[in-house]
Amino acid sequence: MKVYSVLLLWCTLMHEWPLCMSEEKKSLPANSVNPCCYYPCQNLGICIRYGLDRYECDCTRTGYYGENCTIPEFWSRVYNLVRPNPNVVHYILTHFQWVWNIINNTFLRDFLMQKVLTVRSNLIPSPPTYNSKYDYLNWESYSNITYYTRILPPVPLDCPTPMGTKGKLELPDPKLIVEKFLLRRKFRPDPQGTNLMFGFFAQHFTHQFFKTHNRMGLGFTKGLGHGVDAGHIYGDNLARQLDLRLHEGGKLKYQIINGEMYPPTVADTNVNMSYPPSVPPEKQMAIGQEVFGLLPGLSMYATLWLREHNRVCDILKKEHPIWEDEQLFQTARLIIIGETIRIVIEEYVQHLSGYLLKLNFDPTLLFSSQFQYQNRIAVEFNQLYHWHPLMPDSFMIEGTEFTYSQFLFNTSILTHYGVEKLVQAFSVQPAGQIGGGRNIPSTVARVAEGVIKESRELRLQPFNEYRKKFNLKPYTSFLEFTGDKEIARELEELYGDIDALEFYPALLLEKTRPGAIFGQSMVEMGAPFSLKGLLGNPICSPVYWKPSTFGGQTGFNIVKSASLKTLVCLNSKWCPYVSFRVPPSGYQPEKSSGSHSEL
């Protein structure tokens, strides 16, 4: 027993548990640690526990074999030899402009785009696997869509430390983590030139599928569509949708203010919204997502999509004069979903990636491959997408500065300035860099604390285990991870081991790529979730992707020509500067007169 204890201690300290378990798994004492707490199975192998003291790794279709799935099969050896480093791939995709100018105008663009889509999407399990209740495959976790799915199962309940076997017996205080490593010292703009138009789009877009059902629990979601369903525009249930609809010509309800179309009031729709009592009923706008009254930037996007939906309905009514309200509404919704996906892939993801390869939304690229047109939102994707560093310290609109207290729940900002001026203001104001740490505004510090607490309640596995899952090399030290000696030292004091570092703080603290908005892991983990969710949408399938789905060629062309600029400029009196990137140096925004005292 003494010899075994020494061996166990050595294995733990030297990070050699898989090797030791291979030799000792049949002779462990009855009171031993759950062997799966050591994450012994490598290369996507599944750990199966037998009794108290034995485990086995299921290496089926991993390309590896052996006790811990560590011995590569022939083709895995070949693949590992030729597979380029992710940082090398990123460098190639973000440099050599003249080469990409040629590629983007040849068949090679579609070939590379198809590879990007399939390689990224294949990293996301389909059908879904685990959820926060079950750490093994079963029918309930597959069929019960009220749960978020999970990429990795929860940390076993009987592990000796919160993260398995590594690190300290207690994780550091979430408030301390936020204050020491995540809270902003000085606003650090994103070197890629990201602006607030992007920041508000990210919030508006993702809240159609990130809808944690807190009354049910942190592992549950209200967004039963699990993807791009435009529920943030139309509501996440039929009753809310019907209350928001005009029931005439397929359109949504609206109100006219200063000759412009805006979302209707809560009083006119009987739709529940999350406004504080200080906001009078006549100022409360009824929107598909109940929290979108929080920020004028979210209300601005809600207004644009409301106008676009009703504009599309007018076009469809002209094309199909005999269509009734229901068919007009349902077809317009499909067009709006298609427009959204195109804008996200060709502009939003394009901007985030920094790639010189011009991304192309063309579902037909996947028609010849085995691709499953379904999606489930994962807890890890929800955690990953807390990009609060994007937000500035205050908001500038036509030379007027608004603090958070003046900005939050202030619907008068939208109706006073109008969509055009807000678009212009948000397009020229820089957003913050997401990665690198210490850039979250103090206003949302409690949200960041909540994310860390949530991840612990859901027992997310350590950051390095997710690195392995996405074919990334695990970090061997805090210094390698962060690149900052002082931060590395402080992290080691608090966590004790790099293999005990938590998922969400790690994503924000990881050293950023040169001139990039965040680090390697956020890109390599976030892109597969995004692309699988976007291209897994039913409208991208061979059954749906045809003119008749969208009311004919005219509706199909609306989807195929969608862009952020057309969304804004076809639904505005005048066309402002609109982009996800701040304008080039020397640009002077247009000035307009008008008193702001009423705000």
Coordinates of C-alpha atoms in Angstrom, one line a residue:
M1 CA 0.0 0.0 0.0
K2 CA 2.9 2.4 0.8
V3 CA 4.5 1.6 -2.5
Y4 CA 1.3 2.3 -4.3
S5 CA 0.8 5.6 -2.5
V6 CA 4.3 6.8 -3.5
L7 CA 3.5 5.8 -7.1
L8 CA 0.2 7.6 -7.0
L9 CA 1.9 10.8 -5.7
W10 CA 4.6 10.6 -8.4
C11 CA 2.0 10.2 -11.1
T12 CA 0.0 13.2 -9.9
L13 CA 3.0 15.5 -9.6
M14 CA 4.6 14.5 -12.8
H15 CA 1.4 14.6 -14.9
E16 CA 2.1 11.0 -15.9
W17 CA -1.2 9.5 -14.7
P18 CA -2.2 7.9 -18.1
L19 CA 1.1 5.9 -18.2
C20 CA 0.8 4.9 -14.5
M21 CA -2.8 3.9 -14.9
S22 CA -1.9 1.7 -17.8
E23 CA 0.4 -0.3 -15.5
E24 CA -1.6 -0.1 -12.3
K25 CA -5.3 0.0 -13.1
K26 CA -5.9 -3.6 -12.2
S27 CA -4.3 -3.3 -8.7
L28 CA -5.8 -0.1 -7.3
P29 CA -7.0 -0.3 -3.7
A30 CA -10.8 -0.2 -3.1
N31 CA -10.6 3.3 -1.6
S32 CA -8.8 4.8 -4.6
V33 CA -9.7 7.9 -6.5
N34 CA -12.1 7.6 -9.4
P35 CA -9.6 6.8 -12.2
C36 CA -11.7 8.9 -14.7
C37 CA -10.9 12.0 -12.6
Y38 CA -7.4 11.9 -14.1
Y39 CA -8.7 12.1 -17.6
P40 CA -6.5 9.2 -18.6
C41 CA -8.1 8.6 -22.1
Q42 CA -6.4 10.7 -24.7
N43 CA -7.3 11.6 -28.3
L44 CA -11.0 11.7 -27.7
G45 CA -11.1 8.3 -26.0
I46 CA -14.0 7.7 -23.6
C47 CA -13.3 6.7 -20.0
I48 CA -15.5 3.9 -18.7
R49 CA -15.2 3.2 -14.9
Y50 CA -15.6 -0.4 -13.6
G51 CA -16.4 -0.6 -9.9
L52 CA -14.2 1.6 -7.7
D53 CA -10.8 0.8 -9.0
R54 CA -10.7 0.0 -12.7
Y55 CA -11.3 2.0 -15.9
E56 CA -11.1 1.3 -19.6
C57 CA -10.7 3.7 -22.6
D58 CA -13.0 3.3 -25.5
C59 CA -10.8 4.2 -28.5
T60 CA -13.4 3.4 -31.2
R61 CA -13.0 5.5 -34.3
T62 CA -10.5 7.8 -32.7
G63 CA -7.6 6.8 -34.9
Y64 CA -5.7 5.6 -31.8
Y65 CA -5.5 2.4 -29.8
G66 CA -3.8 1.1 -26.6
E67 CA -4.7 1.3 -22.9
N68 CA -5.2 5.1 -23.0
C69 CA -5.7 5.7 -26.8
T70 CA -2.2 7.0 -27.2
I71 CA -0.9 4.8 -29.9
P72 CA -1.7 6.2 -33.4
E73 CA -3.0 4.0 -36.2
F74 CA -1.2 4.3 -39.5
W75 CA -3.3 7.1 -41.0
S76 CA -3.2 9.0 -37.8
R77 CA 0.6 8.9 -37.9
V78 CA 0.5 10.2 -41.4
Y79 CA -2.0 12.9 -40.5
N80 CA 0.0 14.0 -37.5
L81 CA 3.1 14.3 -39.7
V82 CA 1.5 16.6 -42.3
R83 CA -1.0 18.5 -40.1
P84 CA 0.2 22.1 -39.9
N85 CA 0.3 24.0 -36.6
P86 CA -2.9 26.1 -36.1
N87 CA -0.8 29.3 -35.7
V88 CA 0.9 28.6 -39.0
V89 CA -2.4 28.1 -40.7
H90 CA -3.7 31.4 -39.2
Y91 CA -0.5 33.2 -40.3
I92 CA -1.0 32.0 -43.9
L93 CA -4.6 33.0 -43.9
T94 CA -3.9 36.5 -42.6
H95 CA -0.8 37.3 -44.7
F96 CA 0.2 37.3 -48.4
Q97 CA -2.5 39.6 -49.7
W98 CA -1.5 39.2 -53.4
V99 CA -1.8 35.4 -53.2
W100 CA -5.3 35.6 -51.7
N101 CA -6.4 38.2 -54.3
I102 CA -5.7 35.5 -56.9
I103 CA -7.3 32.7 -54.9
N104 CA -10.4 34.6 -54.2
N105 CA -11.1 34.9 -57.9
T106 CA -10.6 31.3 -58.8
F107 CA -12.2 27.9 -58.0
L108 CA -9.7 27.5 -55.2
R109 CA -11.8 29.8 -53.1
D110 CA -14.8 27.4 -53.1
F111 CA -12.5 24.5 -52.5
L112 CA -10.8 26.1 -49.5
M113 CA -14.2 27.3 -48.2
Q114 CA -15.6 23.8 -48.3
K115 CA -12.5 22.5 -46.4
V116 CA -12.9 25.2 -43.8
L117 CA -16.6 24.4 -43.3
T118 CA -16.2 20.6 -43.0
V119 CA -13.0 20.5 -40.9
R120 CA -14.4 23.1 -38.4
S121 CA -17.9 21.6 -38.3
N122 CA -16.7 18.0 -37.8
L123 CA -15.2 19.0 -34.4
I124 CA -18.7 19.4 -33.0
P125 CA -20.4 16.1 -32.2
S126 CA -23.6 15.5 -34.2
P127 CA -25.9 14.1 -32.9
P128 CA -25.4 15.8 -29.5
T129 CA -23.8 13.8 -26.7
Y130 CA -23.9 14.9 -23.0
N131 CA -25.8 17.4 -20.9
S132 CA -25.4 18.7 -17.4
K133 CA -27.3 15.8 -15.9
Y134 CA -25.7 12.9 -17.8
D135 CA -22.0 12.3 -18.3
Y136 CA -22.7 9.3 -20.5
L137 CA -24.6 8.8 -23.8
N138 CA -28.3 8.1 -23.4
W139 CA -31.6 8.8 -25.1
E140 CA -32.7 11.4 -22.6
S141 CA -29.7 13.6 -23.2
Y142 CA -30.2 13.3 -26.9
S143 CA -33.9 13.9 -27.1
N144 CA -34.5 16.4 -24.3
I145 CA -33.9 19.7 -26.1
T146 CA -34.7 21.8 -23.0
Y147 CA -31.1 21.1 -22.0
Y148 CA -28.0 22.7 -23.5
T149 CA -25.8 20.0 -24.8
R150 CA -22.1 19.6 -23.7
I151 CA -19.0 18.9 -25.7
L152 CA -17.3 17.3 -22.7
P153 CA -19.1 15.6 -19.8
P154 CA -19.0 17.2 -16.3
V155 CA -16.1 16.6 -13.9
P156 CA -17.1 13.5 -11.9
L157 CA -18.7 14.4 -8.5
D158 CA -16.3 12.1 -6.6
C159 CA -13.0 13.7 -7.7
P160 CA -10.6 14.9 -5.1
T161 CA -10.3 18.4 -6.5
P162 CA -12.9 20.6 -8.3
M163 CA -11.1 20.2 -11.6
G164 CA -10.4 16.4 -11.3
T165 CA -7.2 15.7 -9.5
K166 CA -5.0 18.7 -10.3
G167 CA -4.9 22.0 -8.5
K168 CA -6.0 23.0 -5.1
L169 CA -8.9 21.7 -3.0
E170 CA -10.8 24.9 -3.4
L171 CA -11.0 27.2 -6.5
P172 CA -10.2 30.9 -6.0
D173 CA -13.0 33.4 -5.2
P174 CA -14.7 34.4 -8.5
K175 CA -14.7 38.0 -7.4
L176 CA -10.9 37.9 -6.9
I177 CA -10.4 36.3 -10.3
V178 CA -12.4 39.1 -11.9
E179 CA -10.7 41.9 -10.0
K180 CA -7.1 40.6 -10.4
F181 CA -7.2 39.4 -14.0
L182 CA -10.3 40.5 -15.9
L183 CA -11.4 44.0 -14.8
R184 CA -10.3 46.8 -17.0
R185 CA -7.5 49.1 -15.9
K186 CA -7.6 51.2 -19.1
F187 CA -9.7 50.8 -22.2
R188 CA -7.8 48.7 -24.7
P189 CA -9.2 49.0 -28.2
D190 CA -9.3 46.0 -30.4
P191 CA -6.3 46.1 -32.8
Q192 CA -8.4 44.6 -35.6
G193 CA -10.5 47.8 -35.6
T194 CA -13.7 46.2 -34.2
N195 CA -16.4 48.8 -33.4
L196 CA -19.6 48.9 -31.4
M197 CA -21.7 48.1 -34.4
F198 CA -20.1 44.7 -34.2
G199 CA -20.5 44.5 -30.4
F200 CA -24.2 45.2 -30.5
F201 CA -24.7 42.8 -33.4
A202 CA -22.9 40.1 -31.4
Q203 CA -25.3 40.6 -28.5
H204 CA -28.4 40.9 -30.7
F205 CA -27.6 37.9 -32.8
T206 CA -26.5 35.4 -30.1
H207 CA -29.4 36.1 -27.8
Q208 CA -31.7 34.2 -30.1
F209 CA -30.1 30.9 -29.0
F210 CA -28.3 31.8 -25.7
K211 CA -31.4 31.8 -23.4
T212 CA -30.5 30.1 -20.2
H213 CA -33.7 29.0 -18.4
N214 CA -32.7 30.1 -14.9
R215 CA -36.0 28.9 -13.3
M216 CA -35.2 25.4 -14.6
G217 CA -31.5 25.5 -13.9
L218 CA -28.2 26.6 -15.5
G219 CA -28.0 23.7 -17.8
F220 CA -31.4 24.4 -19.4
T221 CA -32.3 26.7 -22.3
K222 CA -35.5 28.5 -23.4
G223 CA -34.2 28.7 -26.9
L224 CA -35.7 25.4 -28.2
G225 CA -34.7 26.2 -31.7
H226 CA -31.0 25.7 -30.8
G227 CA -29.8 27.9 -33.6
V228 CA -30.6 30.7 -36.0
D229 CA -34.4 30.8 -35.8
A230 CA -34.8 34.6 -35.6
G231 CA -36.6 34.1 -32.2
H232 CA -35.0 37.3 -31.0
I233 CA -37.2 39.1 -33.6
Y234 CA -40.4 36.9 -33.5
G235 CA -40.4 35.6 -30.0
D236 CA -39.3 32.2 -28.7
N237 CA -42.9 30.8 -28.4
L238 CA -46.0 30.9 -30.5
A239 CA -48.0 33.1 -28.1
R240 CA -45.4 35.8 -28.1
Q241 CA -45.1 35.6 -31.9
L242 CA -48.8 36.0 -32.4
D243 CA -48.9 39.0 -30.1
L244 CA -46.1 40.7 -32.1
R245 CA -47.7 40.1 -35.5
L246 CA -50.0 42.5 -37.2
H247 CA -52.0 39.7 -38.8
E248 CA -52.2 41.6 -42.0
G249 CA -50.0 41.2 -45.0
G250 CA -47.6 38.9 -43.0
K251 CA -46.2 42.0 -41.2
L252 CA -45.2 42.6 -37.6
K253 CA -46.8 45.3 -35.4
Y254 CA -45.1 48.7 -35.3
Q255 CA -45.5 52.3 -34.2
I256 CA -44.7 55.5 -36.2
I257 CA -42.5 58.1 -34.4
N258 CA -41.4 61.2 -36.4
G259 CA -42.4 59.5 -39.5
E260 CA -40.3 56.4 -38.9
M261 CA -41.2 52.8 -38.1
Y262 CA -40.2 51.4 -34.6
P263 CA -41.2 48.4 -32.5
P264 CA -44.6 48.8 -31.0
T265 CA -45.2 49.5 -27.3
V266 CA -45.8 46.9 -24.7
A267 CA -49.3 48.3 -24.2
D268 CA -50.1 47.7 -27.9
T269 CA -49.0 44.1 -27.9
N270 CA -49.5 42.7 -24.4
V271 CA -45.9 41.3 -24.7
N272 CA -43.9 41.0 -21.5
M273 CA -40.6 42.9 -21.5
S274 CA -37.8 43.3 -18.9
Y275 CA -37.9 47.0 -18.1
P276 CA -37.4 48.6 -14.7
P277 CA -40.4 50.5 -13.2
S278 CA -38.8 53.8 -14.0
V279 CA -39.5 53.3 -17.7
P280 CA -43.0 54.5 -18.4
P281 CA -45.3 52.1 -20.4
E282 CA -45.4 54.3 -23.5
K283 CA -41.6 54.2 -23.7
Q284 CA -41.3 50.4 -23.4
M285 CA -40.8 48.8 -26.8
A286 CA -42.1 45.2 -27.4
I287 CA -39.4 43.1 -29.1
G288 CA -39.0 39.4 -29.7
Q289 CA -36.3 39.1 -27.1
E290 CA -37.6 40.3 -23.7
V291 CA -34.3 41.9 -22.6
F292 CA -33.6 43.9 -25.7
G293 CA -34.9 47.1 -24.1
L294 CA -31.7 47.1 -22.1
L295 CA -29.4 48.9 -24.6
P296 CA -30.3 51.3 -27.4
G297 CA -27.9 49.3 -29.6
L298 CA -30.1 46.2 -29.3
S299 CA -33.3 48.2 -29.9
M300 CA -31.6 49.7 -33.0
Y301 CA -31.0 46.3 -34.5
A302 CA -34.5 45.2 -33.5
T303 CA -35.9 48.2 -35.4
L304 CA -33.8 47.4 -38.5
W305 CA -35.0 43.8 -38.6
L306 CA -38.6 44.8 -38.0
R307 CA -38.4 47.2 -40.9
E308 CA -36.7 44.6 -43.1
H309 CA -39.3 42.0 -42.3
N310 CA -42.1 44.3 -43.2
R311 CA -40.2 45.4 -46.4
V312 CA -39.8 41.8 -47.5
C313 CA -43.5 41.2 -46.9
D314 CA -44.4 44.1 -49.2
I315 CA -42.1 42.5 -51.9
L316 CA -43.7 39.1 -51.4
K317 CA -47.2 40.5 -51.5
K318 CA -46.5 42.1 -54.8
E319 CA -45.0 38.8 -56.1
H320 CA -47.9 36.7 -54.7
P321 CA -51.1 38.8 -54.5
I322 CA -53.2 35.8 -53.6
W323 CA -51.0 34.7 -50.6
E324 CA -52.6 35.1 -47.2
D325 CA -51.1 36.6 -44.1
E326 CA -49.7 33.3 -42.7
Q327 CA -47.8 32.3 -45.8
L328 CA -46.4 35.8 -46.2
F329 CA -45.2 35.9 -42.6
Q330 CA -43.7 32.4 -42.7
T331 CA -41.9 32.9 -46.0
A332 CA -40.6 36.3 -44.9
R333 CA -39.2 34.7 -41.7
L334 CA -37.2 32.2 -43.8
I335 CA -35.8 35.1 -45.8
I336 CA -34.8 36.9 -42.7
I337 CA -33.0 33.8 -41.3
G338 CA -31.2 33.5 -44.7
E339 CA -30.2 37.1 -44.6
T340 CA -28.9 36.8 -41.1
I341 CA -26.7 33.7 -41.8
R342 CA -25.2 35.4 -44.9
I343 CA -24.3 38.6 -42.9
V344 CA -22.9 36.5 -40.1
I345 CA -20.6 34.4 -42.3
E346 CA -19.5 36.9 -44.9
E347 CA -19.1 39.9 -42.7
Y348 CA -19.2 39.0 -39.0
V349 CA -17.1 35.8 -39.0
Q350 CA -15.0 37.3 -41.8
H351 CA -14.1 40.2 -39.6
L352 CA -13.4 38.1 -36.5
S353 CA -11.2 35.7 -38.4
G354 CA -9.0 38.4 -40.0
Y355 CA -8.7 35.9 -42.9
L356 CA -7.7 37.2 -46.4
L357 CA -9.6 34.2 -47.8
K358 CA -13.0 35.7 -48.7
L359 CA -15.6 33.7 -46.9
N360 CA -18.6 32.7 -48.9
F361 CA -22.1 31.7 -47.8
D362 CA -22.9 28.9 -50.3
P363 CA -24.7 25.9 -48.8
T364 CA -24.2 23.9 -52.0
L365 CA -20.5 23.5 -51.1
L366 CA -21.6 20.9 -48.5
F367 CA -24.2 19.0 -50.6
S368 CA -21.7 16.4 -51.7
S369 CA -20.4 15.7 -48.2
Q370 CA -22.0 13.9 -45.2
F371 CA -23.4 16.8 -43.2
Q372 CA -26.2 16.7 -40.6
Y373 CA -28.6 19.6 -40.8
Q374 CA -29.3 19.9 -37.1
N375 CA -27.7 21.7 -34.2
R376 CA -27.8 21.9 -30.4
I377 CA -26.4 24.8 -28.5
A378 CA -23.6 23.7 -26.0
V379 CA -23.0 25.1 -22.5
E380 CA -19.4 25.6 -23.5
F381 CA -20.4 27.8 -26.5
N382 CA -22.6 29.9 -24.2
Q383 CA -19.7 30.3 -21.8
L384 CA -17.3 31.1 -24.5
Y385 CA -19.4 33.9 -26.0
H386 CA -19.3 36.3 -23.0
W387 CA -17.5 39.0 -24.8
H388 CA -18.0 41.9 -22.4
P389 CA -14.6 43.4 -23.1
L390 CA -16.1 44.7 -26.3
M391 CA -18.1 47.3 -24.4
P392 CA -16.5 50.8 -23.9
D393 CA -16.4 52.9 -20.8
S394 CA -19.1 55.2 -22.2
F395 CA -21.0 55.8 -25.4
M396 CA -20.4 58.7 -27.8
I397 CA -23.3 59.9 -30.1
E398 CA -22.8 63.0 -32.2
G399 CA -20.4 64.5 -29.7
T400 CA -22.5 63.7 -26.6
E401 CA -21.2 61.2 -24.1
F402 CA -23.5 58.8 -22.4
T403 CA -22.6 57.0 -19.2
Y404 CA -24.0 53.5 -18.6
S405 CA -26.6 54.9 -16.2
Q406 CA -27.8 57.3 -18.9
F407 CA -27.6 54.7 -21.7
L408 CA -29.3 51.6 -20.1
F409 CA -33.0 51.2 -20.8
N410 CA -33.1 54.6 -22.5
T411 CA -35.4 54.1 -25.5
S412 CA -35.5 57.9 -26.1
I413 CA -31.9 57.7 -27.5
L414 CA -33.1 55.5 -30.3
T415 CA -36.2 57.6 -31.2
H416 CA -34.5 60.9 -30.7
Y417 CA -31.4 60.3 -32.8
G418 CA -33.0 57.8 -35.2
V419 CA -31.5 54.6 -36.6
E420 CA -29.1 56.3 -39.1
K421 CA -27.3 58.4 -36.5
L422 CA -27.0 55.5 -34.1
V423 CA -25.5 53.3 -36.8
Q424 CA -23.0 56.0 -37.7
A425 CA -22.1 56.6 -34.1
F426 CA -21.6 52.9 -33.3
S427 CA -19.7 52.3 -36.5
V428 CA -17.1 54.9 -35.7
Q429 CA -16.6 54.1 -31.9
P430 CA -14.0 51.4 -31.2
A431 CA -14.8 48.3 -29.3
G432 CA -12.5 46.7 -26.8
Q433 CA -10.1 43.8 -27.3
I434 CA -11.6 40.6 -26.0
G435 CA -8.5 38.5 -25.2
G436 CA -5.5 39.3 -23.1
G437 CA -7.4 39.9 -19.9
R438 CA -8.0 43.1 -17.8
N439 CA -10.5 44.7 -20.2
I440 CA -14.0 44.0 -18.8
P441 CA -15.8 47.3 -17.8
S442 CA -16.5 47.5 -14.1
T443 CA -20.2 47.9 -14.9
V444 CA -20.5 44.2 -15.9
A445 CA -18.0 42.8 -13.5
R446 CA -20.8 41.0 -11.6
V447 CA -21.8 39.3 -14.9
A448 CA -18.3 37.9 -15.3
E449 CA -18.4 36.6 -11.7
G450 CA -21.7 34.9 -12.5
V451 CA -20.2 33.2 -15.5
I452 CA -17.4 31.7 -13.4
K453 CA -19.9 30.6 -10.7
E454 CA -22.1 29.0 -13.4
S455 CA -19.2 27.1 -14.9
R456 CA -18.4 25.6 -11.4
E457 CA -22.0 24.6 -10.8
L458 CA -22.0 22.9 -14.2
R459 CA -18.6 21.3 -13.4
L460 CA -16.9 22.2 -16.7
Q461 CA -13.7 20.4 -17.2
P462 CA -10.3 22.2 -17.1
F463 CA -9.3 24.4 -20.0
N464 CA -6.5 22.1 -21.2
E465 CA -9.0 19.2 -21.6
Y466 CA -11.0 21.5 -24.0
R467 CA -7.7 22.3 -25.8
K468 CA -7.3 18.5 -26.4
K469 CA -10.8 18.2 -27.5
F470 CA -10.3 20.8 -30.3
N471 CA -7.0 19.2 -31.4
L472 CA -4.9 21.9 -29.7
K473 CA -1.7 21.2 -27.7
P474 CA -2.4 21.6 -23.9
Y475 CA -0.4 24.3 -22.2
T476 CA 2.4 23.1 -20.0
S477 CA 2.8 26.2 -17.8
F478 CA 1.0 29.4 -16.9
L479 CA 3.8 31.4 -18.5
E480 CA 3.4 29.6 -21.8
F481 CA -0.4 30.3 -21.6
T482 CA -0.4 34.0 -20.8
G483 CA 3.1 35.2 -21.8
D484 CA 3.1 37.6 -18.8
K485 CA 5.4 36.6 -15.9
E486 CA 3.5 38.4 -13.2
I487 CA 0.1 37.1 -14.3
A488 CA 1.5 33.6 -14.6
R489 CA 2.9 33.7 -11.1
E490 CA -0.4 35.0 -9.6
L491 CA -2.4 32.4 -11.5
E492 CA -0.1 29.6 -10.3
E493 CA -0.5 30.8 -6.7
L494 CA -4.3 30.7 -7.0
Y495 CA -4.8 27.5 -9.1
G496 CA -1.7 25.5 -8.3
D497 CA -1.5 23.8 -11.7
I498 CA -2.1 24.7 -15.3
D499 CA -4.3 21.6 -15.7
A500 CA -6.6 23.1 -13.1
L501 CA -7.2 26.4 -14.9
E502 CA -10.9 27.1 -15.6
F503 CA -12.4 27.3 -19.0
Y504 CA -14.0 30.8 -19.1
P505 CA -11.2 32.8 -17.4
A506 CA -8.6 31.1 -19.5
L507 CA -10.4 32.1 -22.8
L508 CA -10.2 35.8 -21.7
L509 CA -6.7 35.6 -20.2
E510 CA -4.9 33.6 -23.0
K511 CA -2.2 35.6 -24.8
T512 CA -3.6 37.1 -28.0
R513 CA -2.3 36.5 -31.5
P514 CA -0.4 39.4 -32.9
G515 CA -2.8 42.2 -33.8
A516 CA -5.8 40.0 -33.1
I517 CA -8.9 40.4 -31.0
F518 CA -8.3 37.3 -29.0
G519 CA -6.1 34.2 -28.6
Q520 CA -5.8 30.9 -30.3
S521 CA -8.3 29.0 -28.3
M522 CA -11.2 31.4 -28.7
V523 CA -10.8 31.1 -32.5
E524 CA -10.2 27.3 -32.7
M525 CA -13.0 26.5 -30.3
G526 CA -15.5 29.2 -31.3
A527 CA -15.4 28.8 -35.1
P528 CA -16.5 25.1 -35.1
F529 CA -19.5 26.0 -32.9
S530 CA -20.4 29.0 -35.1
L531 CA -20.1 27.3 -38.5
K532 CA -21.8 24.1 -37.4
G533 CA -24.7 26.1 -36.1
L534 CA -25.0 28.3 -39.2
L535 CA -24.6 25.7 -41.9
G536 CA -26.6 23.1 -39.9
N537 CA -29.7 25.3 -40.2
P538 CA -32.5 23.6 -42.2
I539 CA -32.6 26.4 -44.8
C540 CA -29.0 25.4 -45.8
S541 CA -30.0 21.8 -46.6
P542 CA -30.6 20.5 -50.2
V543 CA -34.3 20.2 -49.4
Y544 CA -34.7 23.9 -48.5
W545 CA -32.0 25.7 -50.4
K546 CA -34.0 26.6 -53.5
P547 CA -36.0 29.5 -54.8
S548 CA -39.4 28.1 -53.9
T549 CA -38.6 28.1 -50.2
F550 CA -38.2 31.8 -50.3
G551 CA -41.2 32.6 -52.5
G552 CA -39.4 32.4 -55.8
Q553 CA -36.3 33.9 -57.3
T554 CA -37.0 37.4 -56.0
G555 CA -37.0 36.2 -52.4
F556 CA -34.0 33.9 -53.0
N557 CA -32.1 36.9 -54.4
I558 CA -32.8 38.9 -51.3
V559 CA -31.0 36.2 -49.3
K560 CA -28.2 35.9 -51.7
S561 CA -27.5 39.7 -51.8
A562 CA -27.9 40.4 -48.1
S563 CA -25.3 42.5 -46.3
L564 CA -25.0 44.7 -43.3
K565 CA -25.1 47.8 -45.5
T566 CA -28.2 46.8 -47.4
L567 CA -29.9 45.9 -44.1
V568 CA -29.3 49.5 -42.9
C569 CA -29.6 51.5 -46.1
L570 CA -32.7 49.8 -47.4
N571 CA -34.5 50.6 -44.2
S572 CA -33.3 54.2 -43.5
K573 CA -33.9 57.6 -44.9
W574 CA -30.2 58.1 -45.6
C575 CA -27.2 55.7 -45.7
P576 CA -24.7 56.3 -42.9
Y577 CA -21.2 54.8 -42.6
V578 CA -21.9 51.2 -41.7
S579 CA -19.4 48.5 -41.0
F580 CA -18.1 46.1 -38.3
R581 CA -14.8 48.0 -38.5
V582 CA -14.0 51.5 -37.5
P583 CA -13.4 53.8 -40.5
P584 CA -9.9 54.5 -41.7
S585 CA -7.9 57.3 -40.1
G586 CA -8.9 60.7 -41.2
Y587 CA -12.6 59.9 -41.5
Q588 CA -14.9 62.6 -40.2
P589 CA -18.4 61.6 -39.2
E590 CA -21.2 63.8 -40.4
K591 CA -22.5 66.3 -37.9
S592 CA -26.2 67.1 -37.4
S593 CA -28.0 69.8 -35.4
G594 CA -30.6 69.2 -32.7
S595 CA -31.0 69.6 -29.0
H596 CA -30.3 66.6 -26.8
S597 CA -31.8 68.1 -23.6
E598 CA -35.0 66.0 -23.8
L599 CA -32.9 62.9 -23.3

